[in-house]
mmCIF file of C-alpha atoms in Angstrom:
data_model
loop_
_atom_site.group_PDB
_atom_site.id
_atom_site.type_symbol
_atom_site.label_atom_id
_atom_site.label_comp_id
_atom_site.label_asym_id
_atom_site.label_seq_id
_atom_site.Cartn_x
_atom_site.Cartn_y
_atom_site.Cartn_z
ATOM 1 C CA VAL A 1 -0.625 -13.799 11.545
ATOM 2 C CA GLY A 2 -0.180 -10.455 9.856
ATOM 3 C CA GLN A 3 -0.684 -6.745 10.268
ATOM 4 C CA ASP A 4 -3.630 -4.734 11.507
ATOM 5 C CA LEU A 5 -4.781 -3.737 8.023
ATOM 6 C CA GLN A 6 -6.852 -0.734 9.091
ATOM 7 C CA GLN A 7 -3.933 0.571 11.114
ATOM 8 C CA SER A 8 -1.703 -0.005 8.115
ATOM 9 C CA GLY A 9 -4.037 2.190 6.052
ATOM 10 C CA ARG A 10 -4.009 4.854 8.782
ATOM 11 C CA ILE A 11 -0.211 4.882 8.811
ATOM 12 C CA ALA A 12 -0.189 5.290 5.026
ATOM 13 C CA ALA A 13 -2.613 8.224 5.415
ATOM 14 C CA LYS A 14 -0.447 9.906 8.049
ATOM 15 C CA LEU A 15 2.605 9.521 5.821
ATOM 16 C CA MET A 16 0.644 10.875 2.864
ATOM 17 C CA GLU A 17 -0.499 13.889 4.862
ATOM 18 C CA ALA A 18 3.144 14.618 5.686
ATOM 19 C CA ILE A 19 4.419 14.470 2.097
ATOM 20 C CA ALA A 20 1.536 15.336 -0.253
ATOM 21 C CA PRO A 21 0.494 18.886 -1.033
ATOM 22 C CA LYS A 22 -3.205 19.631 -0.611
ATOM 23 C CA GLY A 23 -5.265 18.271 -3.491
ATOM 24 C CA GLU A 24 -6.566 14.926 -4.640
ATOM 25 C CA ILE A 25 -5.297 11.600 -3.372
ATOM 26 C CA ALA A 26 -6.145 8.416 -5.210
ATOM 27 C CA ILE A 27 -6.439 5.031 -3.554
ATOM 28 C CA LEU A 28 -5.649 2.431 -6.204
ATOM 29 C CA HIS A 29 -6.685 -1.188 -6.037
ATOM 30 C CA ILE A 30 -4.920 -3.182 -8.737
ATOM 31 C CA ASP A 31 -5.714 -6.546 -10.235
ATOM 32 C CA GLU A 32 -7.993 -8.058 -7.585
ATOM 33 C CA LYS A 33 -11.732 -8.295 -7.132
ATOM 34 C CA PHE A 34 -12.339 -5.594 -4.553
ATOM 35 C CA LYS A 35 -15.488 -7.084 -3.049
ATOM 36 C CA ASN A 36 -13.589 -10.310 -2.290
ATOM 37 C CA ALA A 37 -10.362 -8.628 -1.163
ATOM 38 C CA ILE A 38 -10.840 -7.835 2.516
ATOM 39 C CA HIS A 39 -7.194 -6.750 2.817
ATOM 40 C CA MET A 40 -7.721 -3.949 0.294
ATOM 41 C CA GLN A 41 -11.019 -2.895 1.850
ATOM 42 C CA GLU A 42 -9.514 -2.695 5.327
ATOM 43 C CA LYS A 43 -6.508 -0.670 4.149
ATOM 44 C CA GLU A 44 -8.798 1.778 2.358
ATOM 45 C CA LYS A 45 -11.079 2.002 5.386
ATOM 46 C CA GLY A 46 -8.146 2.884 7.652
ATOM 47 C CA PHE A 47 -6.807 5.421 5.138
ATOM 48 C CA ARG A 48 -10.168 7.145 4.740
ATOM 49 C CA ASN A 49 -10.936 7.070 8.477
ATOM 50 C CA TYR A 50 -7.686 8.880 9.222
ATOM 51 C CA PHE A 51 -8.735 11.832 7.061
ATOM 52 C CA LEU A 52 -12.381 11.695 8.207
ATOM 53 C CA GLN A 53 -11.240 12.187 11.797
ATOM 54 C CA LYS A 54 -9.369 15.353 10.857
ATOM 55 C CA GLU A 55 -11.419 18.505 11.364
ATOM 56 C CA ASN A 56 -9.910 20.513 8.528
ATOM 57 C CA THR A 57 -8.476 18.671 5.606
ATOM 58 C CA ASP A 58 -7.895 19.955 2.118
ATOM 59 C CA TYR A 59 -7.635 16.522 0.536
ATOM 60 C CA ASN A 60 -10.192 14.931 -1.737
ATOM 61 C CA ILE A 61 -9.823 11.155 -1.637
ATOM 62 C CA ILE A 62 -10.952 9.103 -4.608
ATOM 63 C CA THR A 63 -10.815 5.388 -5.308
ATOM 64 C CA LEU A 64 -9.766 3.794 -8.573
ATOM 65 C CA LYS A 65 -9.963 0.056 -9.286
ATOM 66 C CA LEU A 66 -7.727 -1.173 -12.086
ATOM 67 C CA LYS A 67 -7.875 -4.588 -13.718
ATOM 68 C CA ARG A 68 -4.960 -6.430 -15.274
ATOM 69 C CA THR A 69 -6.151 -5.687 -18.778
ATOM 70 C CA ASN A 70 -5.763 -2.120 -20.018
ATOM 71 C CA TYR A 71 -4.676 -0.733 -16.632
ATOM 72 C CA GLU A 72 -2.074 1.417 -18.409
ATOM 73 C CA ILE A 73 -4.655 3.154 -20.590
ATOM 74 C CA LYS A 74 -7.159 3.547 -17.774
ATOM 75 C CA PHE A 75 -4.578 4.999 -15.389
ATOM 76 C CA THR A 76 -3.090 7.310 -18.033
ATOM 77 C CA ASP A 77 -6.598 8.619 -18.765
ATOM 78 C CA PHE A 78 -7.166 9.038 -15.027
ATOM 79 C CA LEU A 79 -3.992 11.153 -14.769
ATOM 80 C CA LYS A 80 -5.232 13.413 -17.574
ATOM 81 C CA GLU A 81 -8.663 13.754 -15.928
ATOM 82 C CA THR A 82 -7.193 14.465 -12.468
ATOM 83 C CA PRO A 83 -4.817 17.440 -12.819
ATOM 84 C CA ASN A 84 -4.856 18.134 -9.052
ATOM 85 C CA LEU A 85 -3.602 14.663 -8.149
ATOM 86 C CA THR A 86 -0.986 15.026 -5.415
ATOM 87 C CA GLY A 87 -0.869 11.529 -3.936
ATOM 88 C CA LEU A 88 -1.240 7.843 -4.734
ATOM 89 C CA PHE A 89 -1.851 5.041 -2.253
ATOM 90 C CA ILE A 90 -1.570 1.585 -3.829
ATOM 91 C CA THR A 91 -3.137 -1.126 -1.629
ATOM 92 C CA THR A 92 -1.386 -4.069 -3.286
ATOM 93 C CA SER A 93 2.163 -5.074 -4.182
ATOM 94 C CA LYS A 94 1.708 -3.766 -7.744
ATOM 95 C CA ALA A 95 3.001 -0.243 -7.053
ATOM 96 C CA TYR A 96 5.761 -0.731 -9.631
ATOM 97 C CA GLN A 97 3.174 -0.927 -12.433
ATOM 98 C CA ILE A 98 1.869 2.527 -11.590
ATOM 99 C CA ALA A 99 5.362 3.889 -10.859
ATOM 100 C CA GLN A 100 6.417 3.001 -14.391
ATOM 101 C CA ILE A 101 3.481 4.950 -15.839
ATOM 102 C CA ILE A 102 4.185 7.905 -13.533
ATOM 103 C CA GLN A 103 7.796 8.018 -14.701
ATOM 104 C CA GLU A 104 6.760 7.881 -18.342
ATOM 105 C CA THR A 105 3.890 10.397 -18.249
ATOM 106 C CA GLN A 106 4.104 12.769 -15.288
ATOM 107 C CA GLN A 107 6.039 15.976 -15.115
ATOM 108 C CA ASN A 108 4.998 16.868 -11.566
ATOM 109 C CA LYS A 109 5.953 14.904 -8.484
ATOM 110 C CA ILE A 110 3.124 12.820 -7.053
ATOM 111 C CA SER A 111 3.545 11.528 -3.511
ATOM 112 C CA PHE A 112 3.434 7.739 -3.696
ATOM 113 C CA ILE A 113 2.961 4.988 -1.089
ATOM 114 C CA GLY A 114 2.707 1.265 -1.804
ATOM 115 C CA TYR A 115 3.200 -2.157 -0.282
ATOM 116 C CA ASP A 116 5.771 -4.904 -0.349
ATOM 117 C CA LEU A 117 9.482 -5.110 -0.980
ATOM 118 C CA LEU A 118 9.480 -6.572 -4.469
ATOM 119 C CA ASP A 119 12.623 -5.833 -6.464
ATOM 120 C CA LYS A 120 10.692 -3.643 -8.919
ATOM 121 C CA ASN A 121 9.088 -1.670 -6.078
ATOM 122 C CA ILE A 122 12.481 -1.182 -4.430
ATOM 123 C CA SER A 123 13.925 0.045 -7.719
ATOM 124 C CA TYR A 124 11.250 2.756 -8.031
ATOM 125 C CA LEU A 125 11.690 3.580 -4.332
ATOM 126 C CA ASN A 126 15.420 4.125 -4.867
ATOM 127 C CA GLN A 127 14.726 6.239 -7.963
ATOM 128 C CA GLY A 128 12.392 8.475 -5.938
ATOM 129 C CA THR A 129 9.164 7.664 -7.784
ATOM 130 C CA ILE A 130 7.808 5.750 -4.787
ATOM 131 C CA ASP A 131 8.222 7.597 -1.480
ATOM 132 C CA PHE A 132 7.379 4.814 0.986
ATOM 133 C CA LEU A 133 6.697 1.099 0.950
ATOM 134 C CA ILE A 134 4.942 -0.647 3.783
ATOM 135 C CA ASN A 135 6.572 -3.998 4.459
ATOM 136 C CA GLN A 136 4.128 -6.757 5.333
ATOM 137 C CA ASN A 137 6.996 -9.134 6.158
ATOM 138 C CA PRO A 138 5.705 -12.277 4.422
ATOM 139 C CA LYS A 139 8.669 -14.414 5.528
ATOM 140 C CA GLN A 140 7.948 -13.726 9.180
ATOM 141 C CA GLN A 141 4.244 -14.376 8.614
ATOM 142 C CA VAL A 142 4.986 -17.784 7.106
ATOM 143 C CA TYR A 143 7.563 -18.624 9.766
ATOM 144 C CA LEU A 144 5.201 -17.764 12.616
ATOM 145 C CA GLY A 145 2.267 -19.537 10.983
ATOM 146 C CA ILE A 146 4.231 -22.764 10.613
ATOM 147 C CA SER A 147 5.697 -22.410 14.123
ATOM 148 C CA PHE A 148 2.216 -22.009 15.591
ATOM 149 C CA LEU A 149 0.961 -25.071 13.713
ATOM 150 C CA VAL A 150 3.906 -27.161 14.937
ATOM 151 C CA ASP A 151 3.394 -25.915 18.502
ATOM 152 C CA HIS A 152 -0.294 -26.799 18.298
ATOM 153 C CA PHE A 153 -0.173 -30.185 16.576
ATOM 154 C CA VAL A 154 3.122 -31.503 17.928
ATOM 155 C CA PHE A 155 3.179 -29.957 21.393
ATOM 156 C CA GLY A 156 -0.548 -29.403 22.009
ATOM 157 C CA LYS A 157 -0.161 -25.675 22.682
ATOM 158 C CA GLU A 158 -3.055 -23.286 22.249
ATOM 159 C CA ILE A 159 -2.830 -20.896 19.307
ATOM 160 C CA ASN A 160 -3.727 -17.223 19.640
ATOM 161 C CA ASN A 161 -6.638 -16.099 17.474
ATOM 162 C CA ALA A 162 -4.470 -13.347 16.018
ATOM 163 C CA THR A 163 -0.819 -12.356 16.064
ATOM 164 C CA LEU A 164 -0.213 -8.868 14.752
ATOM 165 C CA LEU A 165 3.174 -7.895 13.400
ATOM 166 C CA PRO A 166 4.756 -4.434 13.406
ATOM 167 C CA ILE A 167 4.093 -2.195 10.433
ATOM 168 C CA ASP A 168 7.460 -1.416 8.842
ATOM 169 C CA ILE A 169 7.832 1.821 6.888
ATOM 170 C CA VAL A 170 10.537 1.553 4.248
ATOM 171 C CA ASN A 171 12.065 4.440 2.310
ATOM 172 C CA SER A 172 15.137 4.784 0.125
ATOM 173 C CA GLU A 173 17.296 5.455 3.183
ATOM 174 C CA ASN A 174 16.569 2.173 4.969
ATOM 175 C CA ALA A 175 15.530 -0.186 2.135
ATOM 176 C CA SER A 176 18.924 -1.863 1.873
ATOM 177 C CA TYR A 177 18.621 -3.137 5.456
ATOM 178 C CA TYR A 178 15.446 -5.004 4.560
ATOM 179 C CA MET A 179 16.962 -6.570 1.453
ATOM 180 C CA GLU A 180 19.866 -8.362 3.168
#
């Protein structure tokens, strides 16, 4: 039960193409071991594939992996080393950590897409630092997962191998509807 992660990455790429000026886009993986995090790998794969399938693109896509320790210093150094950075795609729910640094250090607007409707992420979305959040709808995932288990073990129903949920795009204009 969840989203098609590659498609989620493709949607983030299409949004980024619509809002980011030509230049460098960074895919940031924060605070997880990338080789063990299939969800981050699949999102990045979808994001990159979107741009690879374009014939003419003026974006250079780079990947940055940040660990919990010293992520502030590493990302601040990355900003200094990447003056043509026009977009950020955060593959985890930690977008707020990067948004805080962007607010403190950046003069120019960087297009910014992240995941999950955490209060801190919503705050930066409403302030305009984050442009879009992709909602993975964890409550519905849990609800459906438990419902499927009950249907299977109590009522003997077969369970589908996969149930894919819609990919919700949240911006400052519709965020309040998701928070009720």
